[in-house]
Coordinates of C-alpha atoms in Angstrom, one line a residue:
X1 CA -9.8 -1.4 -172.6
X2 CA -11.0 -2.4 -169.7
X3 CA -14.5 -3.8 -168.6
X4 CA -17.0 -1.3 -166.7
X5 CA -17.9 -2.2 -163.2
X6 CA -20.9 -4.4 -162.7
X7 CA -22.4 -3.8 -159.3
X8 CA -23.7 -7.6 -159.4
X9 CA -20.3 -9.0 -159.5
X10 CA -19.2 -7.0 -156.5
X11 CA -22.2 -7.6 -154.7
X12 CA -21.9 -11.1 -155.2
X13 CA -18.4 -11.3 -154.2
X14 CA -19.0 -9.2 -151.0
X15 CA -21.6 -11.7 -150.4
X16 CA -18.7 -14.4 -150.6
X17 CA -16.0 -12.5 -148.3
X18 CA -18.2 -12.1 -146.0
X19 CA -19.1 -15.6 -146.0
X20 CA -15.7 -16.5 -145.8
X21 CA -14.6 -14.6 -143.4
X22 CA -17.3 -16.1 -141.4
X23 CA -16.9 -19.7 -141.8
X24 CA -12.7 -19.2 -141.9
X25 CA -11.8 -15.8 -140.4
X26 CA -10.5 -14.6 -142.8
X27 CA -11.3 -13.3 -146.7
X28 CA -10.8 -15.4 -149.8
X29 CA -7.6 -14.4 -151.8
X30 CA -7.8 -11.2 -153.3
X31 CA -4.6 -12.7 -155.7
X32 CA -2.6 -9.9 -157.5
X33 CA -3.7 -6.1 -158.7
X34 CA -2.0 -4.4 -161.8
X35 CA -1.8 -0.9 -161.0
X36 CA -0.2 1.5 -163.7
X37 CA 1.8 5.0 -163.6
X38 CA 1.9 7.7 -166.0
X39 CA 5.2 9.1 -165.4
X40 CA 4.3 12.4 -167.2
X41 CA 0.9 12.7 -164.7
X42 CA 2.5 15.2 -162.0
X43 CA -0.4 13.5 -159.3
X44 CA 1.4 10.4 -160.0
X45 CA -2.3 8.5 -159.6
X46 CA -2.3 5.1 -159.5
X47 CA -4.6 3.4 -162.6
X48 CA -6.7 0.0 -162.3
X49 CA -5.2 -1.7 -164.9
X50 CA -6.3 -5.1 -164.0
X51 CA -9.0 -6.1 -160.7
X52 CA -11.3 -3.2 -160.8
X53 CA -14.1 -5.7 -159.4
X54 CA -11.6 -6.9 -156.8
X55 CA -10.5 -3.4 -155.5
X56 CA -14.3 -2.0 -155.6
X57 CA -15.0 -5.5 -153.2
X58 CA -12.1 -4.5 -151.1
X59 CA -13.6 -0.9 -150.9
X60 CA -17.0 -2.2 -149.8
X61 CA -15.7 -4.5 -147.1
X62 CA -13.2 -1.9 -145.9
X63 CA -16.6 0.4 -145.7
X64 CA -18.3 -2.4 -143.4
X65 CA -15.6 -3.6 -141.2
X66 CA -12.8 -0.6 -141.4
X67 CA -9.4 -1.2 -139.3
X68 CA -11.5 -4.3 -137.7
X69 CA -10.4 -7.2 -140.4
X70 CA -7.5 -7.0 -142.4
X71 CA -7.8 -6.9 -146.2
X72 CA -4.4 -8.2 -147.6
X73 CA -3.8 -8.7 -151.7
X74 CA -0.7 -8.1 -153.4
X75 CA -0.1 -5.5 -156.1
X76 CA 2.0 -4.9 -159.1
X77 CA 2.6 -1.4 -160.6
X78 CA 3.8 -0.6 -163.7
X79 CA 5.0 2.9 -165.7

């Protein structure tokens, strides 16, 4: 099961990227989502199954700073 999303964390780690991106021009690494796909869903939704703090941080910068810095992790998907 996976781990509820404490606002804190992502707060924090906004805090960080934005930091970052400052100082370096860029944000720090993301590194790799785990997404998961229930083959018998018919929306074919894609699940969190690992990096729900990561993508609510990615969701929060894209909010700030949308199509103006890129936001680049990698993904993997499973079904």
């Amino acid at each position: 099961s996976n781990r509820a999303v404490n606002d804190d964390v992502v707060q924090e780690r906004v805090r960080a990227n934005l930091q970052e991106y400052g100082l370096s021009g860029h944000y720090c690494e993301f590194g790799q989502i785990n997404l998961l796909i229930i083959e018998t869903d018919p929306t074919r939704r894609f699940l969190i199954m690992d990096g729900q703090h990561r993508v609510s941080v990615m969701q929060r910068l894209f909010e700030l700073h949308a199509y103006i810095r890129p936001i680049w992790f990698q993904f993997r998907a499973k079904r």
